[in-house]
């Protein structure tokens, strides 16, 4: 669908307003309440020896926390990207930008994306395009921010609830394969809040992606975001449509964990959820909604810094308290899965 410049730019601003107004959905689980780590009372680990480093698509990350794709493409969001990039540099976080479509359509707003690379010249920066994007545009998106990685978001549910959204999803896997072959950087397939199944993970891996970001249910829900933009009411079940993040992570890791890196995202809010995700095999963990809500408050930079600092301190403590010096150690530790998630995995033949 061809969209005017104004529609694209306005949408980027409205997404931020919607996420601020809606907050996280209440009573919708990301699934990690069913997952437990086993505490270690005699850790034999020194705090100073603990490392939070990880590796994604062969690239070393100083922290497993990734600022996930949000914005770019309108003057009003420039400051958000500038402040997020400053936090990314300060804490050594990888940072994904919002969909490049607005920036590619209107060169006068390209500066709202480029600011991230300017502030964080040596950081790991991730470009983002939508499902069905062809190779030429994907390459331009990578060039726009001199990206190290490229996300391709699969967001069929969001499109269906967007008045101006796509209604024909044919050809997106073929386009993904072309992009994976020719983008020049490793490609990540990602959802935006409905999660990815084992079956789809195989289709994405077969298309040649190097990583999958599960983008599961339990946090920002773009069905609700798009309904908010239209002032529309949605049936309650739409708040629960999708695979909760922990279930999606287990599905994708079981199906293709040996072939591609897995990123956990969708409603991850605490150091404990990050540690559980890493123990289940994630290589990194994406967070989006809370970061934009914090950074747009009056003393937003301070609040954002404190949030990330607390996550890092919590993660170090959890590594010590499970007897680990790093995330490779943690992956070798027992993880207990109970409740509906255990039943789900059994029913799906994944446990
Ligand atoms: C997003 N997200 C997103 N994803 C994407 O692939 N391209 C995009 O342009 C955007 N835009 C966007 C704007 C805003 C304001 C938010 C909060 C989010 C989705 C995001 O990357 C992530 O997948 C979901 O938000 C789920 O993670 P959280 O928010 O529950 O941590």
Short mmCIF file of C-alpha atoms and ligand atoms in Angstrom, two decimals:
data_model
loop_
_atom_site.label_atom_id
_atom_site.label_comp_id
_atom_site.label_asym_id
_atom_site.label_seq_id
_atom_site.Cartn_x
_atom_site.Cartn_y
_atom_site.Cartn_z
CA UNK A 1 0.00 0.00 0.00
CA UNK A 2 1.36 3.46 -0.91
CA UNK A 3 1.14 5.87 1.98
CA UNK A 4 1.61 9.60 2.03
CA UNK A 5 4.51 11.12 3.92
CA UNK A 6 2.15 12.63 6.47
CA UNK A 7 0.46 9.32 7.30
CA UNK A 8 3.82 7.63 7.96
CA UNK A 9 5.18 10.46 10.10
CA UNK A 10 1.97 10.93 12.06
CA UNK A 11 1.82 7.19 12.73
CA UNK A 12 5.27 7.19 14.33
CA UNK A 13 4.20 9.94 16.73
CA UNK A 14 0.84 8.30 17.47
CA UNK A 15 2.53 4.99 18.33
CA UNK A 16 4.51 6.75 21.06
CA UNK A 17 1.36 8.46 22.38
CA UNK A 18 -0.56 5.18 22.36
CA UNK A 19 2.15 3.29 24.23
CA UNK A 20 2.30 6.09 26.81
CA UNK A 21 -1.49 6.12 27.22
CA UNK A 22 -2.03 2.35 27.31
CA UNK A 23 0.92 1.25 29.45
CA UNK A 24 1.41 -2.50 29.72
CA UNK A 25 -1.77 -4.58 29.50
CA UNK A 26 -3.02 -5.75 32.87
CA UNK A 27 -3.49 -9.44 33.52
CA UNK A 28 -1.74 -10.58 30.32
CA UNK A 29 1.14 -12.90 31.14
CA UNK A 30 4.47 -13.16 29.32
CA UNK A 31 4.66 -16.78 30.59
CA UNK A 32 7.80 -16.40 32.71
CA UNK A 33 5.83 -16.99 35.93
CA UNK A 34 5.95 -20.69 34.94
CA UNK A 35 9.76 -20.68 34.70
CA UNK A 36 12.08 -21.00 37.73
CA UNK A 37 15.82 -20.89 38.15
CA UNK A 38 17.36 -23.04 40.88
CA UNK A 39 19.18 -20.97 43.54
CA UNK A 40 22.75 -21.82 44.55
CA UNK A 41 23.72 -21.27 48.21
CA UNK A 42 27.46 -21.81 47.75
CA UNK A 43 28.20 -19.90 44.54
CA UNK A 44 32.05 -19.98 44.50
CA UNK A 45 31.81 -16.90 42.27
CA UNK A 46 33.19 -13.37 42.86
CA UNK A 47 30.98 -10.38 41.91
CA UNK A 48 33.89 -8.80 40.03
CA UNK A 49 34.35 -11.91 37.87
CA UNK A 50 30.79 -11.79 36.59
CA UNK A 51 30.35 -10.76 32.96
CA UNK A 52 27.07 -9.75 31.33
CA UNK A 53 28.56 -10.09 27.83
CA UNK A 54 26.88 -12.20 25.18
CA UNK A 55 27.15 -12.77 21.44
CA UNK A 56 24.50 -12.20 18.78
CA UNK A 57 25.07 -13.29 15.16
CA UNK A 58 28.79 -13.44 15.92
CA UNK A 59 28.83 -9.87 17.33
CA UNK A 60 29.90 -9.36 20.93
CA UNK A 61 27.41 -7.43 23.08
CA UNK A 62 28.45 -6.01 26.46
CA UNK A 63 24.93 -6.58 27.79
CA UNK A 64 22.15 -8.98 26.81
CA UNK A 65 19.67 -6.08 26.88
CA UNK A 66 18.79 -4.68 23.50
CA UNK A 67 16.80 -1.48 23.02
CA UNK A 68 14.22 -2.83 20.63
CA UNK A 69 12.84 -1.14 17.51
CA UNK A 70 10.66 1.85 18.20
CA UNK A 71 10.98 5.04 16.34
CA UNK A 72 12.44 7.45 13.81
CA UNK A 73 10.94 9.32 10.89
CA UNK A 74 9.25 12.37 12.43
CA UNK A 75 10.73 15.54 13.93
CA UNK A 76 8.88 14.88 17.21
CA UNK A 77 10.72 11.58 17.84
CA UNK A 78 14.25 12.86 17.23
CA UNK A 79 14.81 13.50 20.93
CA UNK A 80 13.64 10.00 21.86
CA UNK A 81 16.23 8.39 19.58
CA UNK A 82 18.93 10.80 20.77
CA UNK A 83 18.31 9.95 24.42
CA UNK A 84 17.96 6.20 23.80
CA UNK A 85 21.26 6.25 21.87
CA UNK A 86 22.97 8.03 24.77
CA UNK A 87 21.76 5.30 27.15
CA UNK A 88 22.84 2.62 24.67
CA UNK A 89 26.34 4.10 24.58
CA UNK A 90 26.55 4.53 28.34
CA UNK A 91 25.52 0.94 29.11
CA UNK A 92 26.91 -0.86 26.03
CA UNK A 93 23.49 -1.87 24.73
CA UNK A 94 22.66 -2.78 21.14
CA UNK A 95 19.94 -0.50 19.77
CA UNK A 96 17.38 -1.14 17.05
CA UNK A 97 15.69 1.76 15.30
CA UNK A 98 12.05 1.95 14.33
CA UNK A 99 10.96 1.00 10.83
CA UNK A 100 13.05 2.84 8.24
CA UNK A 101 10.08 3.35 5.91
CA UNK A 102 9.38 6.95 6.96
CA UNK A 103 13.08 7.86 6.66
CA UNK A 104 13.45 6.31 3.22
CA UNK A 105 10.27 7.96 1.94
CA UNK A 106 11.22 11.41 3.27
CA UNK A 107 14.95 12.22 3.32
CA UNK A 108 14.27 15.36 5.38
CA UNK A 109 13.55 13.17 8.44
CA UNK A 110 16.53 10.83 7.92
CA UNK A 111 18.36 12.81 10.62
CA UNK A 112 16.01 11.32 13.24
CA UNK A 113 17.57 7.88 12.50
CA UNK A 114 21.13 8.98 11.79
CA UNK A 115 21.44 10.57 15.23
CA UNK A 116 21.79 7.10 16.73
CA UNK A 117 24.96 6.30 14.77
CA UNK A 118 26.31 9.81 15.38
CA UNK A 119 25.97 9.41 19.13
CA UNK A 120 27.03 5.78 19.25
CA UNK A 121 29.64 5.44 16.46
CA UNK A 122 31.07 2.13 17.71
CA UNK A 123 27.84 0.64 19.02
CA UNK A 124 25.80 -2.23 17.65
CA UNK A 125 23.00 -0.55 15.68
CA UNK A 126 20.13 -2.45 14.12
CA UNK A 127 18.03 -1.21 11.19
CA UNK A 128 14.39 -2.24 10.83
CA UNK A 129 12.08 -2.81 7.84
CA UNK A 130 8.65 -4.38 7.44
CA UNK A 131 7.64 -7.78 6.09
CA UNK A 132 7.65 -7.89 2.30
CA UNK A 133 10.35 -5.21 1.96
CA UNK A 134 12.53 -5.82 -1.11
CA UNK A 135 16.31 -6.01 -1.19
CA UNK A 136 16.95 -2.51 -2.49
CA UNK A 137 15.01 -0.80 0.29
CA UNK A 138 16.46 -3.15 2.89
CA UNK A 139 19.96 -2.18 1.78
CA UNK A 140 19.04 1.50 1.97
CA UNK A 141 17.73 0.98 5.51
CA UNK A 142 21.08 -0.56 6.50
CA UNK A 143 22.99 2.29 4.85
CA UNK A 144 20.85 4.94 6.56
CA UNK A 145 22.35 4.15 9.97
CA UNK A 146 25.36 2.07 8.92
CA UNK A 147 23.66 -0.82 10.69
CA UNK A 148 25.42 -3.94 11.94
CA UNK A 149 22.24 -6.03 11.76
CA UNK A 150 18.84 -5.76 10.07
CA UNK A 151 15.49 -6.65 11.60
CA UNK A 152 12.55 -7.55 9.36
CA UNK A 153 9.33 -7.27 11.37
CA UNK A 154 6.42 -9.64 10.79
CA UNK A 155 3.37 -7.80 12.10
CA UNK A 156 0.31 -9.19 10.32
CA UNK A 157 -1.96 -8.65 13.35
CA UNK A 158 -0.89 -5.01 13.65
CA UNK A 159 -1.50 -4.40 9.92
CA UNK A 160 -5.02 -5.85 10.12
CA UNK A 161 -5.95 -3.49 12.93
CA UNK A 162 -4.42 -0.45 11.22
CA UNK A 163 -6.90 1.46 9.08
CA UNK A 164 -4.18 2.10 6.48
CA UNK A 165 -2.49 -1.31 7.02
CA UNK A 166 -1.63 -4.06 4.55
CA UNK A 167 -4.19 -6.73 3.77
CA UNK A 168 -2.13 -8.99 1.51
CA UNK A 169 0.78 -10.80 3.10
CA UNK A 170 1.78 -13.02 0.18
CA UNK A 171 5.42 -13.08 -0.88
CA UNK A 172 6.90 -11.93 2.44
CA UNK A 173 8.94 -15.11 2.98
CA UNK A 174 10.39 -14.93 -0.51
CA UNK A 175 11.29 -11.28 0.05
CA UNK A 176 12.87 -12.23 3.38
CA UNK A 177 15.04 -14.86 1.70
CA UNK A 178 16.21 -12.33 -0.90
CA UNK A 179 17.02 -9.81 1.84
CA UNK A 180 18.82 -12.45 3.94
CA UNK A 181 20.98 -13.32 0.91
CA UNK A 182 21.81 -9.79 -0.14
CA UNK A 183 21.54 -7.35 2.76
CA UNK A 184 25.25 -7.57 3.58
CA UNK A 185 24.54 -7.84 7.33
CA UNK A 186 22.92 -10.65 9.36
CA UNK A 187 19.13 -10.53 9.24
CA UNK A 188 16.76 -10.99 12.19
CA UNK A 189 13.09 -11.92 11.71
CA UNK A 190 10.94 -10.43 14.47
CA UNK A 191 7.36 -10.25 15.68
CA UNK A 192 5.97 -7.22 17.48
CA UNK A 193 3.91 -8.79 20.27
CA UNK A 194 2.11 -11.89 19.01
CA UNK A 195 5.06 -14.32 19.21
CA UNK A 196 6.60 -16.78 16.73
CA UNK A 197 5.79 -20.50 16.66
CA UNK A 198 8.14 -23.46 16.14
CA UNK A 199 6.70 -23.95 12.64
CA UNK A 200 7.27 -20.33 11.60
CA UNK A 201 10.74 -20.39 13.15
CA UNK A 202 11.65 -23.20 10.73
CA UNK A 203 10.28 -21.15 7.79
CA UNK A 204 12.33 -18.11 8.87
CA UNK A 205 15.48 -20.19 9.40
CA UNK A 206 14.98 -21.82 5.99
CA UNK A 207 14.72 -18.31 4.51
CA UNK A 208 18.25 -17.69 5.78
CA UNK A 209 17.84 -15.42 8.80
CA UNK A 210 20.63 -15.53 11.38
CA UNK A 211 18.40 -14.72 14.36
CA UNK A 212 14.77 -14.69 15.43
CA UNK A 213 13.31 -12.17 17.90
CA UNK A 214 10.20 -13.89 19.25
CA UNK A 215 8.32 -10.62 20.00
CA UNK A 216 5.84 -12.48 22.18
CA UNK A 217 2.63 -11.64 23.99
CA UNK A 218 2.78 -10.09 27.45
CA UNK A 219 3.95 -6.53 26.86
CA UNK A 220 3.22 -3.89 24.22
CA UNK A 221 0.35 -5.15 22.08
CA UNK A 222 0.06 -3.53 18.67
CA UNK A 223 -3.50 -4.75 18.21
CA UNK A 224 -4.44 -2.52 21.16
CA UNK A 225 -2.13 0.26 19.94
CA UNK A 226 -3.79 0.37 16.50
CA UNK A 227 -7.27 0.18 18.02
CA UNK A 228 -6.34 3.14 20.27
CA UNK A 229 -5.23 5.15 17.24
CA UNK A 230 -8.64 4.61 15.62
CA UNK A 231 -10.57 5.15 18.83
CA UNK A 232 -12.00 1.64 18.29
CA UNK A 233 -13.16 -0.89 20.86
CA UNK A 234 -11.74 -4.41 20.55
CA UNK A 235 -13.00 -7.68 21.97
CA UNK A 236 -11.14 -8.65 25.13
CA UNK A 237 -9.69 -11.77 23.51
CA UNK A 238 -7.55 -9.63 21.21
CA UNK A 239 -5.52 -8.59 24.27
CA UNK A 240 -4.59 -12.27 24.59
CA UNK A 241 -4.11 -13.21 20.94
CA UNK A 242 -0.67 -14.67 20.36
CA UNK A 243 2.02 -16.77 21.97
CA UNK A 244 3.27 -15.54 25.35
CA UNK A 245 6.96 -14.70 25.20
CA UNK A 246 8.23 -17.62 27.32
CA UNK A 247 6.18 -20.10 25.25
CA UNK A 248 7.41 -18.58 21.99
CA UNK A 249 11.01 -18.62 23.23
CA UNK A 250 10.76 -22.33 24.11
CA UNK A 251 9.11 -23.07 20.74
CA UNK A 252 11.72 -21.22 18.67
CA UNK A 253 14.70 -22.50 20.71
CA UNK A 254 13.47 -26.10 20.41
CA UNK A 255 12.82 -25.80 16.67
CA UNK A 256 15.85 -23.86 15.42
CA UNK A 257 18.02 -22.98 18.44
CA UNK A 258 20.95 -24.89 16.95
CA UNK A 259 20.73 -23.01 13.62
CA UNK A 260 19.90 -19.42 14.55
CA UNK A 261 20.27 -17.13 17.57
CA UNK A 262 17.12 -16.47 19.53
CA UNK A 263 16.19 -13.09 21.03
CA UNK A 264 13.47 -12.95 23.69
CA UNK A 265 11.20 -9.92 23.75
CA UNK A 266 7.65 -8.93 24.58
CA UNK A 267 6.79 -7.82 28.11
CA UNK A 268 10.23 -8.42 29.58
CA UNK A 269 10.43 -5.97 32.46
CA UNK A 270 12.65 -7.37 35.23
CA UNK A 271 16.17 -8.75 35.65
CA UNK A 272 14.60 -12.05 36.69
CA UNK A 273 12.72 -12.34 33.37
CA UNK A 274 15.94 -11.50 31.49
CA UNK A 275 17.85 -14.18 33.42
CA UNK A 276 15.12 -16.77 32.82
CA UNK A 277 15.11 -15.97 29.10
CA UNK A 278 18.90 -16.30 28.91
CA UNK A 279 18.75 -19.61 30.83
CA UNK A 280 16.19 -20.88 28.30
CA UNK A 281 18.67 -20.22 25.50
CA UNK A 282 18.13 -16.60 24.42
CA UNK A 283 21.25 -14.77 23.22
CA UNK A 284 19.77 -11.34 23.95
CA UNK A 285 16.60 -9.79 25.31
CA UNK A 286 14.71 -6.89 23.73
CA UNK A 287 12.82 -4.23 25.68
CA UNK A 288 10.81 -1.42 24.09
CA UNK A 289 7.65 0.08 25.67
CA UNK A 290 8.99 0.88 29.17
CA UNK A 291 12.03 2.64 27.73
CA UNK A 292 10.01 5.07 25.64
CA UNK A 293 7.64 5.71 28.54
CA UNK A 294 10.59 6.53 30.82
CA UNK A 295 12.56 8.63 28.38
CA UNK A 296 9.62 10.90 27.55
CA UNK A 297 9.08 11.88 31.20
CA UNK A 298 10.40 15.26 32.48
CA UNK A 299 13.58 13.77 34.02
CA UNK A 300 13.48 10.89 31.54
CA UNK A 301 17.20 10.37 30.94
CA UNK A 302 17.81 9.91 34.65
CA UNK A 303 14.91 7.50 34.98
CA UNK A 304 16.03 5.52 31.95
CA UNK A 305 19.58 5.26 33.29
CA UNK A 306 18.32 4.08 36.67
CA UNK A 307 16.07 1.44 35.04
CA UNK A 308 18.93 -0.01 32.99
CA UNK A 309 21.39 0.21 35.88
CA UNK A 310 18.93 -1.69 38.11
CA UNK A 311 18.51 -4.36 35.44
CA UNK A 312 22.28 -4.81 35.20
CA UNK A 313 22.77 -4.96 38.98
CA UNK A 314 19.88 -7.43 39.27
CA UNK A 315 21.31 -9.60 36.49
CA UNK A 316 24.77 -9.72 38.10
CA UNK A 317 23.17 -10.72 41.40
CA UNK A 318 21.11 -13.45 39.72
CA UNK A 319 24.20 -14.84 37.98
CA UNK A 320 26.03 -15.02 41.34
CA UNK A 321 23.00 -16.53 43.06
CA UNK A 322 22.75 -19.28 40.47
CA UNK A 323 26.49 -19.99 40.76
CA UNK A 324 27.36 -18.55 37.34
CA UNK A 325 30.04 -16.17 36.07
CA UNK A 326 28.39 -15.58 32.71
CA UNK A 327 25.43 -16.53 30.55
CA UNK A 328 27.14 -19.62 29.09
CA UNK A 329 27.33 -20.97 32.65
CA UNK A 330 23.67 -20.09 33.17
CA UNK A 331 22.64 -22.03 30.05
CA UNK A 332 24.11 -25.14 31.65
CA UNK A 333 22.01 -24.80 34.83
CA UNK A 334 18.67 -26.47 35.50
CA UNK A 335 15.50 -24.56 34.60
CA UNK A 336 12.16 -25.74 35.96
CA UNK A 337 9.01 -25.23 33.86
CA UNK A 338 5.67 -25.82 35.54
CA UNK A 339 1.99 -24.96 35.11
CA UNK A 340 0.29 -24.13 31.83
CA UNK A 341 3.62 -23.57 30.04
CA UNK A 342 4.71 -27.13 30.83
CA UNK A 343 1.38 -28.45 29.56
CA UNK A 344 1.61 -26.29 26.46
CA UNK A 345 5.10 -27.58 25.62
CA UNK A 346 4.01 -31.17 26.25
CA UNK A 347 0.93 -30.72 24.06
CA UNK A 348 3.16 -29.30 21.31
CA UNK A 349 5.63 -32.20 21.67
CA UNK A 350 8.44 -29.81 22.59
CA UNK A 351 9.30 -31.09 26.07
C1 LIG B 1 7.49 -0.58 18.58
N1 LIG B 1 7.83 -1.79 17.97
C2 LIG B 1 8.29 -1.79 16.67
N2 LIG B 1 8.79 -2.93 16.12
C3 LIG B 1 9.29 -2.94 14.87
O1 LIG B 1 9.77 -3.99 14.44
N3 LIG B 1 9.31 -1.79 14.11
C4 LIG B 1 8.82 -0.60 14.60
O2 LIG B 1 8.85 0.42 13.89
C5 LIG B 1 8.27 -0.59 15.91
N4 LIG B 1 7.73 0.56 16.44
C6 LIG B 1 7.42 0.61 17.79
C7 LIG B 1 7.06 1.82 18.39
C8 LIG B 1 6.85 1.89 19.77
C9 LIG B 1 6.51 3.20 20.39
C10 LIG B 1 6.96 0.70 20.56
C11 LIG B 1 6.75 0.73 22.05
C12 LIG B 1 7.26 -0.50 19.96
C13 LIG B 1 7.70 -3.08 18.69
C14 LIG B 1 8.85 -3.36 19.62
O3 LIG B 1 10.08 -3.45 18.92
C15 LIG B 1 8.61 -4.67 20.41
O4 LIG B 1 8.60 -5.76 19.52
C16 LIG B 1 7.29 -4.66 21.17
O5 LIG B 1 7.04 -3.37 21.69
C17 LIG B 1 7.27 -5.66 22.33
O6 LIG B 1 8.25 -5.34 23.32
P1 LIG B 1 7.87 -4.59 24.70
O7 LIG B 1 7.41 -3.21 24.36
O8 LIG B 1 6.76 -5.39 25.35
O9 LIG B 1 9.14 -4.58 25.50
#
